[in-house]
Coordinates of C-alpha atoms in Angstrom, one line a residue:
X24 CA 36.8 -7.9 -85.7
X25 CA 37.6 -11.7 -85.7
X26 CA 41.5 -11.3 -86.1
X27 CA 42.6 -14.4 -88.0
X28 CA 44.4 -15.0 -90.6
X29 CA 42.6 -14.9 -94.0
X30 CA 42.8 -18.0 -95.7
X31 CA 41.4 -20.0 -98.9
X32 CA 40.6 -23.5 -98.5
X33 CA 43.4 -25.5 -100.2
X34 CA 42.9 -28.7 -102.3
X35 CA 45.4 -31.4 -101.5
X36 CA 45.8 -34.5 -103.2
X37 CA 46.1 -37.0 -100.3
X38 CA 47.3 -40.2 -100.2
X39 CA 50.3 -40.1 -103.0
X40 CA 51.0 -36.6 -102.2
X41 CA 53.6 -35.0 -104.7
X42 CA 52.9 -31.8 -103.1
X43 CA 55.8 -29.0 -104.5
X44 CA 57.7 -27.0 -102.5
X45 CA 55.6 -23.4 -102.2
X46 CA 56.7 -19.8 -101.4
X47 CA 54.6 -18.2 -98.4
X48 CA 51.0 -17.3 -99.3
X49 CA 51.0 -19.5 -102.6
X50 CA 47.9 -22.9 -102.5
X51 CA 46.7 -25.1 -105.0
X52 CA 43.5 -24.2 -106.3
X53 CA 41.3 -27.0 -107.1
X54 CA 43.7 -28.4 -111.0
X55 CA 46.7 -28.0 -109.0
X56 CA 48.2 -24.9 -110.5
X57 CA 49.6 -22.2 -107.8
X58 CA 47.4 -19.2 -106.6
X59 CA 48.4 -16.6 -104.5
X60 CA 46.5 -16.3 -100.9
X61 CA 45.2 -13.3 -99.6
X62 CA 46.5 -12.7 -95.5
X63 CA 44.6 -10.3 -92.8
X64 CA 46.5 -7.9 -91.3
X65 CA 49.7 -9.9 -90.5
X66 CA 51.7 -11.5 -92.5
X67 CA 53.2 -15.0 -91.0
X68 CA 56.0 -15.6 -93.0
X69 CA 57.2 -12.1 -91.9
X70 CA 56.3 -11.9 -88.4
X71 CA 56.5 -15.8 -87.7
X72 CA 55.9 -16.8 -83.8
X73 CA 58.1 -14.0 -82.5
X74 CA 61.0 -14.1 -80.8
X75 CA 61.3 -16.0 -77.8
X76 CA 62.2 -14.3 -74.8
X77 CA 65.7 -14.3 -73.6
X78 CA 66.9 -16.8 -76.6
X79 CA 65.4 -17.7 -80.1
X80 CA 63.4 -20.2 -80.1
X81 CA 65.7 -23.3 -82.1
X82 CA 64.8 -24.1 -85.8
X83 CA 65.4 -28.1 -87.1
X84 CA 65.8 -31.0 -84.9
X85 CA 68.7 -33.2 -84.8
X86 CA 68.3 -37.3 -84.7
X87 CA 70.0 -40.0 -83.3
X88 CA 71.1 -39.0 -79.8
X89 CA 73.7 -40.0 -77.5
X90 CA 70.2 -40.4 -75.3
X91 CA 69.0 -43.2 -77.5
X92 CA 66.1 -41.4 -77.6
X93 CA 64.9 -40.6 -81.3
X94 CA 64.8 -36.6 -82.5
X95 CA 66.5 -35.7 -78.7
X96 CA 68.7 -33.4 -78.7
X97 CA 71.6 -34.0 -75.2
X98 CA 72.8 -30.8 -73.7
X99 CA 70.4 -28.2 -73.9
X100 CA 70.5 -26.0 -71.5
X101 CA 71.2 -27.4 -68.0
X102 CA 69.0 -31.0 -69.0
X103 CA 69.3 -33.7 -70.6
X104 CA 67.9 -33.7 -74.1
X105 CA 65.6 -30.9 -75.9
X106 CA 63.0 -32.4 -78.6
X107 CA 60.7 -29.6 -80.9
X108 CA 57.3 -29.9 -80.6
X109 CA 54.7 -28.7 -82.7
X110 CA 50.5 -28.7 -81.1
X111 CA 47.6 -27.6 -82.7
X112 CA 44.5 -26.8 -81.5
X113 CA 41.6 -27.1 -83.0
X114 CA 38.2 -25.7 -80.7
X115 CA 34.5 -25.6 -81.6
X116 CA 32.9 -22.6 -81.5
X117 CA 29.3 -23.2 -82.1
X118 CA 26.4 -21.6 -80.1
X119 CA 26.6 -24.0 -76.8
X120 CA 30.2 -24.6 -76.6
X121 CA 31.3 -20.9 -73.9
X122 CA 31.3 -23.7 -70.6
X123 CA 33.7 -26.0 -72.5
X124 CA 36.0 -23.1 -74.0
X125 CA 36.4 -22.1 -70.3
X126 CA 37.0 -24.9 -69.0
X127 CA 39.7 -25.8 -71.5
X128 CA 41.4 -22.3 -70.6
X129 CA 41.7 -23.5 -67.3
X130 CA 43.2 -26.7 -67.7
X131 CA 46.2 -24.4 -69.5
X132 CA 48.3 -23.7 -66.8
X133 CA 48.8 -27.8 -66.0
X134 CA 49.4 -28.2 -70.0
X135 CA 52.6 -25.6 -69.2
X136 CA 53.1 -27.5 -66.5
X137 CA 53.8 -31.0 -67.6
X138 CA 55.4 -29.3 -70.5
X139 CA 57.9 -27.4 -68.9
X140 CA 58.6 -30.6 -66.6
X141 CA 58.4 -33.2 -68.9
X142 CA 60.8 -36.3 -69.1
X143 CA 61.3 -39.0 -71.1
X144 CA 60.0 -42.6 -70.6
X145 CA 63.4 -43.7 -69.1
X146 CA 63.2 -40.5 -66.8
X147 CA 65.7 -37.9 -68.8
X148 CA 64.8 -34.4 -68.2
X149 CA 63.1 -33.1 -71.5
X150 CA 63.4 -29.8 -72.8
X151 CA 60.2 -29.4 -74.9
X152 CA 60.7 -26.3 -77.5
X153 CA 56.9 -25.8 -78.3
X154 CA 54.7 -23.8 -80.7
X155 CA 50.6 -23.7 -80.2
X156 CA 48.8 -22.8 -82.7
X157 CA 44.8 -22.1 -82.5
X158 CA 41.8 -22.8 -84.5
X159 CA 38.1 -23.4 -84.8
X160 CA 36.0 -25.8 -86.4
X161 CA 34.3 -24.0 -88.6
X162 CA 35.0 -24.2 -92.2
X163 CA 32.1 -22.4 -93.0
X164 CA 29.1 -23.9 -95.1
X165 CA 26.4 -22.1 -97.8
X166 CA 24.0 -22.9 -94.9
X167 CA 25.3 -21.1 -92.1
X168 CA 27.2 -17.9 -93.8
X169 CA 24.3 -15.5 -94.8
X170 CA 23.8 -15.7 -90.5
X171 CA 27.3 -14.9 -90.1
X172 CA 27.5 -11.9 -87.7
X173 CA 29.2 -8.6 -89.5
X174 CA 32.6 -9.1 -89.4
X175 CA 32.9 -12.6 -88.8
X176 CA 35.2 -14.8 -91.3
X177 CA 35.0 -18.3 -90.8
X178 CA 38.5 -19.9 -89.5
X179 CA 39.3 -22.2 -92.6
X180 CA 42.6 -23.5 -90.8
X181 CA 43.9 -20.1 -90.1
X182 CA 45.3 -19.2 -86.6
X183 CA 43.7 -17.0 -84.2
X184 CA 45.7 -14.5 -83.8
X185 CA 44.9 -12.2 -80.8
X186 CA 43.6 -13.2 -76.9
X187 CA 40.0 -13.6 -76.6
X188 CA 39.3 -9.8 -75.2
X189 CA 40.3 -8.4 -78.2
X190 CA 37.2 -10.7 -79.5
X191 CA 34.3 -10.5 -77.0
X192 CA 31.7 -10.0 -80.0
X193 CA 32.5 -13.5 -80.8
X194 CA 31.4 -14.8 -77.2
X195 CA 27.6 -13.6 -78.7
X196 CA 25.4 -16.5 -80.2
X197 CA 24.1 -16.7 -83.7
X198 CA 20.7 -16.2 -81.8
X199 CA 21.9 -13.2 -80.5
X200 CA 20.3 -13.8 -77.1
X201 CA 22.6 -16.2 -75.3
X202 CA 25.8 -13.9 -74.5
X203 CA 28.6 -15.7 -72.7
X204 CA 31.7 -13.0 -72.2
X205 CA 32.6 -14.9 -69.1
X206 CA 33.4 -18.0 -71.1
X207 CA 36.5 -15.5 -72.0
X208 CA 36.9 -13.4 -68.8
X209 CA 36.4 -15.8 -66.4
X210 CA 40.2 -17.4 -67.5
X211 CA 41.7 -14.4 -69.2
X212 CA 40.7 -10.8 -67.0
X213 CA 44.1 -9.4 -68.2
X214 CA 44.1 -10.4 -72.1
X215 CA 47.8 -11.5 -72.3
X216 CA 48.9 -12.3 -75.6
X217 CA 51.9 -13.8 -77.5
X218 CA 54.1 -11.5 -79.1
X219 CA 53.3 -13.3 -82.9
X220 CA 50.8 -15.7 -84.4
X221 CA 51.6 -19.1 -82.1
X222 CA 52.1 -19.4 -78.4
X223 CA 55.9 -20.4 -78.0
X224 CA 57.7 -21.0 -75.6
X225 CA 61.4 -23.5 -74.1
X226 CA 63.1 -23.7 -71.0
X227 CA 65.5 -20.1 -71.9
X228 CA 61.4 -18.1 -72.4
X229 CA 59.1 -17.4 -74.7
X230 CA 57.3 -14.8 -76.7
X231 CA 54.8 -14.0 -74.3
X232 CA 55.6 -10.1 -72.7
X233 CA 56.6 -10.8 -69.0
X234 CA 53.7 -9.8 -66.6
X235 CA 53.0 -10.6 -63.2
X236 CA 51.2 -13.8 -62.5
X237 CA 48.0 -14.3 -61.7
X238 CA 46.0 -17.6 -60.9
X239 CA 44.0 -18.7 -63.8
X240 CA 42.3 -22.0 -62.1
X241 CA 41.6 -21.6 -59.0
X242 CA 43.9 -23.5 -57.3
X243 CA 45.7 -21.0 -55.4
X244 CA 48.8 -21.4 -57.2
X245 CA 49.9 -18.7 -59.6
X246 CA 50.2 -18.9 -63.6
X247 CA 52.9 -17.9 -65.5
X248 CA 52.2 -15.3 -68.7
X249 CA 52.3 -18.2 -70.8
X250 CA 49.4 -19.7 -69.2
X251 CA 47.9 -16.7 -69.2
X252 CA 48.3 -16.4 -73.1
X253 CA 47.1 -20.0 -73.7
X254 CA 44.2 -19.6 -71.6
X255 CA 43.4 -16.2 -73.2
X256 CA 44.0 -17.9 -77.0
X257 CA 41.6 -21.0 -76.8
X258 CA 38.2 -19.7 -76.2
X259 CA 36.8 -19.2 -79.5
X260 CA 33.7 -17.8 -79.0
X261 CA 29.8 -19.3 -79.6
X262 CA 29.2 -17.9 -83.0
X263 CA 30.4 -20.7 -85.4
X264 CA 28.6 -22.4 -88.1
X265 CA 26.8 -25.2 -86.5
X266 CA 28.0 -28.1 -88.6
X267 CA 31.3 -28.4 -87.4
X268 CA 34.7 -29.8 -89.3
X269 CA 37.0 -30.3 -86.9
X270 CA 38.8 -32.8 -88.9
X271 CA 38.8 -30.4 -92.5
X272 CA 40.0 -27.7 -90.1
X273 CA 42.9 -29.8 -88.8
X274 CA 44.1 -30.7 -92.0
X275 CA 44.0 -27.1 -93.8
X276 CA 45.4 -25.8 -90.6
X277 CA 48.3 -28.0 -91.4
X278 CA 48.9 -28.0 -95.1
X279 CA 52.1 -27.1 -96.1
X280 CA 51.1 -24.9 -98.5
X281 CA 49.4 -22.8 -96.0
X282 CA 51.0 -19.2 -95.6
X283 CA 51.6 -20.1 -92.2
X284 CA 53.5 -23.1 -92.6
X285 CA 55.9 -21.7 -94.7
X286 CA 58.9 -19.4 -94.4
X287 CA 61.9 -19.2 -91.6
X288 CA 59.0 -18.8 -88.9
X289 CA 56.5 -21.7 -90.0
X290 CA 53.8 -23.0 -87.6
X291 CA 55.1 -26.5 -88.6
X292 CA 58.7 -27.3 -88.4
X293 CA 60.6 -30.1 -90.0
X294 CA 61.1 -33.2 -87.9
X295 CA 59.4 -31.2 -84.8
X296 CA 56.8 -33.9 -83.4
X297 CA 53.1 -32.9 -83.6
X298 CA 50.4 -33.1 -81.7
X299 CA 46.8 -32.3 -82.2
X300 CA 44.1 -31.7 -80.0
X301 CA 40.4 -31.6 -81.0
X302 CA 37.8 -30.3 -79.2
X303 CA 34.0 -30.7 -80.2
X304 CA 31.0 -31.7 -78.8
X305 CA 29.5 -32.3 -82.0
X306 CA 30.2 -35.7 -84.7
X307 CA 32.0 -34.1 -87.6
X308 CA 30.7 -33.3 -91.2
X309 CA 33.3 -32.2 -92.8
X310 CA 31.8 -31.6 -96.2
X311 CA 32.9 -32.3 -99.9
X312 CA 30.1 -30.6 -100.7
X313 CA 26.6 -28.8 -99.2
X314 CA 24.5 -32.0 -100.8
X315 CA 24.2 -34.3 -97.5
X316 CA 22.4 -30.8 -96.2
X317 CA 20.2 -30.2 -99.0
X318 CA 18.9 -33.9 -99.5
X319 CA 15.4 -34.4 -97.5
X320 CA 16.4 -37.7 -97.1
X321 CA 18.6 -36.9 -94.6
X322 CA 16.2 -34.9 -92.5
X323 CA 14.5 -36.4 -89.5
X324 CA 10.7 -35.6 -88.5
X325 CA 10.1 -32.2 -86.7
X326 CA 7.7 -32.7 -83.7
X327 CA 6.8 -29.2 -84.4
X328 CA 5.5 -29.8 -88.0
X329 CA 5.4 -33.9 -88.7
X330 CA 7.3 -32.9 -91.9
X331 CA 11.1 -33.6 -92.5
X332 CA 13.2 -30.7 -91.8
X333 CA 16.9 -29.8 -91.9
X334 CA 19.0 -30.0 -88.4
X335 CA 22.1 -30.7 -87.2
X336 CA 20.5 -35.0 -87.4
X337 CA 21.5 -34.3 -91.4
X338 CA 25.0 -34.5 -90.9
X339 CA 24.8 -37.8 -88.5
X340 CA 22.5 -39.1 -91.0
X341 CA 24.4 -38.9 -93.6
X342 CA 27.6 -39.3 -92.7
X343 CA 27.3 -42.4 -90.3
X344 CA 26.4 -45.9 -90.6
X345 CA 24.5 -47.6 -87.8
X346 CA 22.9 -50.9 -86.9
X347 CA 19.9 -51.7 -84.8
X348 CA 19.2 -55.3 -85.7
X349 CA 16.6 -55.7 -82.6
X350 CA 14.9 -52.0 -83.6
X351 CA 15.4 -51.2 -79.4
X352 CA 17.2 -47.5 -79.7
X353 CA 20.3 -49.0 -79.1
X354 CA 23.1 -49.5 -81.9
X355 CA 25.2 -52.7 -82.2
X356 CA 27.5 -50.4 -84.2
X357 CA 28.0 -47.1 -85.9
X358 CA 31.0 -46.4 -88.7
X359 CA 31.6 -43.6 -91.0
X360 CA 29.7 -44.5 -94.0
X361 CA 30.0 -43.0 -97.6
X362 CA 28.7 -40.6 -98.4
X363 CA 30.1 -38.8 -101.3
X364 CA 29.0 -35.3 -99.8
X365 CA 31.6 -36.1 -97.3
X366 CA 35.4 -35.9 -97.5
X367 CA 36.2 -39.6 -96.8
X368 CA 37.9 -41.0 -94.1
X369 CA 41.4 -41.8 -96.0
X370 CA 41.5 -38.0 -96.7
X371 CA 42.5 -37.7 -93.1
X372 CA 43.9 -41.1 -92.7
X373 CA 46.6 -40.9 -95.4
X374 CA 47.4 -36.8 -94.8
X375 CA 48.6 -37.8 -90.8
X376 CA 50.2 -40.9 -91.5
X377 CA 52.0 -41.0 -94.6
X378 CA 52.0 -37.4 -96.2
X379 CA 52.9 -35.5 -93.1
X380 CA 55.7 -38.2 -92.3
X381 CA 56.8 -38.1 -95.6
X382 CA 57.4 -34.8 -96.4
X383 CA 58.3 -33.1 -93.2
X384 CA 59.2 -36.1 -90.7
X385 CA 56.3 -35.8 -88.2
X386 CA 55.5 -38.1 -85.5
X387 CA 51.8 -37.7 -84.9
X388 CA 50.0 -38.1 -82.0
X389 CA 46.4 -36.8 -81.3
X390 CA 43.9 -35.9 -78.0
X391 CA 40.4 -35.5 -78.4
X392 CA 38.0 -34.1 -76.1
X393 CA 35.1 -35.4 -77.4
X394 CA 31.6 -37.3 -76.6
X395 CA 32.7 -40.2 -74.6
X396 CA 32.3 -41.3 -71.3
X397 CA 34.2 -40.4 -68.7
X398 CA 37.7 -42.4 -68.4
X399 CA 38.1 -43.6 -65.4
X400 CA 41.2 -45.2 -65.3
X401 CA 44.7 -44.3 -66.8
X402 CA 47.7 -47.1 -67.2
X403 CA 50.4 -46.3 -64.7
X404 CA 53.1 -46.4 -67.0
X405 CA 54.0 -44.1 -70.3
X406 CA 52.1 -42.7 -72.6
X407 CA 49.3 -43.5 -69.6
X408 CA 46.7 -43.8 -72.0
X409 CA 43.1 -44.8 -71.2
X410 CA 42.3 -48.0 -69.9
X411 CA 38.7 -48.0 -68.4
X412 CA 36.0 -45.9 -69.8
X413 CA 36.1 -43.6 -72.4
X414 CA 35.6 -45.2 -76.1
X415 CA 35.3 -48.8 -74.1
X416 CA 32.3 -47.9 -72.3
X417 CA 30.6 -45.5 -75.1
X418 CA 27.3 -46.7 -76.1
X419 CA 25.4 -45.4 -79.5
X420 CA 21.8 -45.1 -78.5
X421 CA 18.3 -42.8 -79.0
X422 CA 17.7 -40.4 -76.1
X423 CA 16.1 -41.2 -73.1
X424 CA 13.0 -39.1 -72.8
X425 CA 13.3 -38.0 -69.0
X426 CA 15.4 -35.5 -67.2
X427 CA 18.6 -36.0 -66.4
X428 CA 20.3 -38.1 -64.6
X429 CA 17.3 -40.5 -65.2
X430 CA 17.0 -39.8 -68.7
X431 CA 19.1 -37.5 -71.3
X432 CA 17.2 -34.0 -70.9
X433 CA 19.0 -30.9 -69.6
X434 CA 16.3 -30.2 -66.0
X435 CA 16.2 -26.7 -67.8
X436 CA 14.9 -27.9 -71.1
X437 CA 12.4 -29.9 -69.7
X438 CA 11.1 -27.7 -67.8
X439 CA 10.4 -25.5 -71.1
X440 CA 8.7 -28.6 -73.0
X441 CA 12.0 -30.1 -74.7
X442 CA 11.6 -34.0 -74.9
X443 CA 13.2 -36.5 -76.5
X444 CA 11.6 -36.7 -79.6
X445 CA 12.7 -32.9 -80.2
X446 CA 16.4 -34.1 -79.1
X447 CA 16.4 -36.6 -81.4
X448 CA 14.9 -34.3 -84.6
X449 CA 17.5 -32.0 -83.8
X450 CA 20.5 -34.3 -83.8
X451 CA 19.8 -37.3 -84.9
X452 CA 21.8 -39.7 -82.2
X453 CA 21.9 -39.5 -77.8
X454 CA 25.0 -37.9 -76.0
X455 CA 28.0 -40.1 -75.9
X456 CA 28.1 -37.9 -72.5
X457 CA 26.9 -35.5 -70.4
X458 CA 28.6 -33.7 -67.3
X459 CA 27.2 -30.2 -65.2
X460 CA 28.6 -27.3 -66.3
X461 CA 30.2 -26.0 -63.5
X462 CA 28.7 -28.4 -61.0
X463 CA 25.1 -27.2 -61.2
X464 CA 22.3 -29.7 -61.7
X465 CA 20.1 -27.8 -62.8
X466 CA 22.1 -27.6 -66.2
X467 CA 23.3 -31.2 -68.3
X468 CA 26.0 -30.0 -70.7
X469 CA 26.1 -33.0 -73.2
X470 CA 28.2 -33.8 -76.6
X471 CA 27.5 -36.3 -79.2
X472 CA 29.4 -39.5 -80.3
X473 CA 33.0 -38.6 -82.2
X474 CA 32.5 -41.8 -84.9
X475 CA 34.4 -40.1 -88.0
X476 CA 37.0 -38.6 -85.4
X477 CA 37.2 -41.7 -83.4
X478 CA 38.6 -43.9 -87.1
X479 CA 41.0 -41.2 -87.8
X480 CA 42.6 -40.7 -83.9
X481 CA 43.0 -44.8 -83.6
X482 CA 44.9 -44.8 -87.0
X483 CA 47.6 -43.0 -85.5
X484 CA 48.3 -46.1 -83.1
X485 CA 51.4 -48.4 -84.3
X486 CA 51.9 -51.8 -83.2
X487 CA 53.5 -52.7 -80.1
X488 CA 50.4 -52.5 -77.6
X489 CA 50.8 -49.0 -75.4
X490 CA 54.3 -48.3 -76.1
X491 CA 52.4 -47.5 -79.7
X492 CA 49.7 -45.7 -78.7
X493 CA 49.0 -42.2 -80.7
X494 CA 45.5 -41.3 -80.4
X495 CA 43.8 -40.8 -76.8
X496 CA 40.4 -40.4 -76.4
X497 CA 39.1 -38.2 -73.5
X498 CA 35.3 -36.8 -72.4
X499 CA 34.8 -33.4 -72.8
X500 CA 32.4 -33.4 -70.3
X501 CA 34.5 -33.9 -67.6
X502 CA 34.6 -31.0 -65.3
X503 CA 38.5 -30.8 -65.2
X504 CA 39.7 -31.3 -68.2
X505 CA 43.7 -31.4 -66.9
X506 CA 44.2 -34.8 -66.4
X507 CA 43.3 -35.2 -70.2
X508 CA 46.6 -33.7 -71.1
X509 CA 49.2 -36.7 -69.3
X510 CA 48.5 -39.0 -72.0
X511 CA 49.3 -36.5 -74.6
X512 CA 52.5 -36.0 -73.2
X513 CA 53.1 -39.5 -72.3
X514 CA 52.4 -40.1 -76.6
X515 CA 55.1 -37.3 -77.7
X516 CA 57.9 -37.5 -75.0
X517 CA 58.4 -41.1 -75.3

């Protein structure tokens, strides 16, 4: 059973959005009237996030502080000043992504961490009151949903809803051969779970049942239960559709209208700041419409048959712009183009910055784990965003028809016959990175450059140089995938 919420995919006007108020469960179907919306088997403007532990979890944020700190809130508790904060996660879970998912679940417990200890940029202790909500990246596609395993309903937006034991038939690919339970296990051997549809927690508790602690990383230190639910929550499992909308599922996960964004216990809460982390090691093709996958001229040449065929290079192909003025493999530059099968840019653009804002006060930052290089250098000082690698040193380019770390090809794949051509049929456009799952050479996990994501995370930034910086940009093929999470508190507590 997949366990999320049911969900129909909502039609927003973006950009001047007059969107009206909505009771819980009601969307607007594609002329703008009101429809009812059909929920699984909870309902989350009943249950909400649960009750937090030893003290409800506060509703509203006040503004204009004795702090000086804008939306802080003095005298919380035994600190300094208490800010809401909303984060939404939004996780591929296409066939090759079980290595990632884990190591994402492991890098919870120091997201908890620099929560629970956060400060502001002038030092003030911070009482974060958080809510994490979880999603994939599959919106589903007329392509990829007669393969979908009994059972399975594709995300839409909709939370997940229960810890990833409660879903190990997920963790088996569309192919039915590679199985990857461990990409669940390995992090989450109890399956702790939150007590209602989000992970919430403050500095009085949170919803997660107390439990003993256990150590989720490695690192010999133990991990509270709410580590233990976060790490249990984020792996999504390997049997997605394979062309992944991270950036449709980010913004249906966060309509207002959405069932689970209304009521007294919504996901998103006025005035809260937000913060969304995407996760993919795909480009996205978030779709208008199937017609980018069912035009030939987006195919690239099979090796296999020296025809044009369909693969995952369809989406890159048509929903990416580049330029190779000296024809050498290597692109001056690569932009979203458009391509009317594609929801344009602006759809995302406009919904972060101005309707968001608008209508429910949001300050929005955003960290992707994406295919980029590896940053290698942080600024010292808040929000410590990137400032050597990453985006800077990303290069667009064919693959490099050798094994890796001479050329692009996984030492496995080779070994079976896989070149480059084949790499390039299937995708259209070399890894932005590649890192070894789990330290072993033998295997090249790789992800593809983010270009569509990339133009909608560096909107977010305002002007005033770092003190403005929204969007961070980390590689997903780092091993540890901790250090990633400094500059997204850095962006939302300062």
């Amino acid at each position: 059973m997949n366990n999320r919420i049911a969900a129909p995919v909502l039609a927003l006007t973006l950009g001047a959005c007059t969107l009206p108020p909505s009771n819980a469960g009601e969307t607007l179907d594609g002329s703008g009237s009101t429809s009812t919306a059909t929920t699984g088997d909870s309902d989350p403007s009943a249950s909400g996030n649960g009750e937090v532990t030893g003290s409800p979890t506060t509703s509203g944020n006040d503004t204009g502080t004795e702090t000086g700190e804008p939306g802080c809130t003095p005298g919380k508790g035994e600190r300094g000043c208490s800010r809401e904060l909303d984060v939404l996660i939004v996780v591929d879970n296409s066939a090759q992504m079980g290595h990632e998912q884990l190591r994402l679940a492991r890098a919870m417990p120091s997201l908890v961490e620099r929560f629970s200890n956060a400060t502001t940029a002038d030092g003030t202790p911070l009482d974060l009151d958080v809510q994490i909500m979880v999603t994939t990246t599959d919106m589903g596609s007329p392509l990829c949903d007669g393969f979908n395993p009994p059972g399975y309903t594709p995300a839409a937006g909709s939370p997940t809803l229960t810890a990833c034991t409660e879903r190990l038939d997920d963790f088996t690919g569309l192919d039915g051969m590679t199985i990857l339970p461990e990409a669940c296990t390995d992090a989450c051997p109890t399956g702790v779970a939150a007590t209602g549809n989000f992970v919430a927690f403050d500095a009085t508790g949170s919803n997660v049942p107390a439990g003993p602690d256990i150590d989720i990383d490695g690192d010999g230190v133990l991990d509270p239960p709410v580590a233990q639910a976060l790490a249990c929550l984020v792996p999504q499992g390997i049997n997605g559709c394979g062309y992944e909308a991270p950036l449709e599922s980010m913004l249906q996960a966060l309509s207002p209208l959405a069932a689970w964004n209304t009521g007294p216990q919504a996901f998103l809460r006025a005035d809260a700041a937000l913060a969304v982390v995407l996760m993919t090691d795909e480009y996205d093709c978030s779709l208008a419409n199937p017609a980018p996958l069912l035009n030939a001229d987006n195919y690239n040449v099979s090796p296999a048959s020296g025809a044009p065929q369909l693969s995952s290079a369809a989406c890159w192909n048509a929903g990416v712009d580049c330029v190779d003025a000296n024809d050498d493999g290597i692109y001056e530059s690569c932009v979203p183009s458009r391509d009317p099968g594609f929801h344009p840019i602006e759809r995302y653009t406009d919904f972060l910055t101005t309707d968001l804002e608008q209508m429910l006060g949001k300050e929005v930052a955003m960290l992707q784990l994406v295919g980029v290089p590896s940053v290698t250098a942080h600024a010292a000082d808040p929000p410590f965003e990137p400032a050597a690698g990453g985006v800077d040193a990303l290069v667009y380019r064919d693959w490099i028809d050798f094994p890796f770390p001479a050329g692009d090809i996984d030492p496995a794949e080779w070994d079976q016959g896989i070149n480059g051509a084949q790499k390039q049929f299937e995708w259209g456009i070399g890894p932005g990175c590649t890192g070894l799952l789990d330290g072993r050479p033998e295997f090249a996990g790789q992800a593809l450059p983010p270009v569509r994501m990339l133009e909608v995370c560096q909107s977010l930034d305002l002007p005033g140089g770092s003190k403005g910086t929204r969007c961070c940009v980390e590689s997903i093929c780092d091993a540890d995938l901790s250090p990633s999470f400094g500059c997204l508190l850095g962006m939302v507590s300062g």
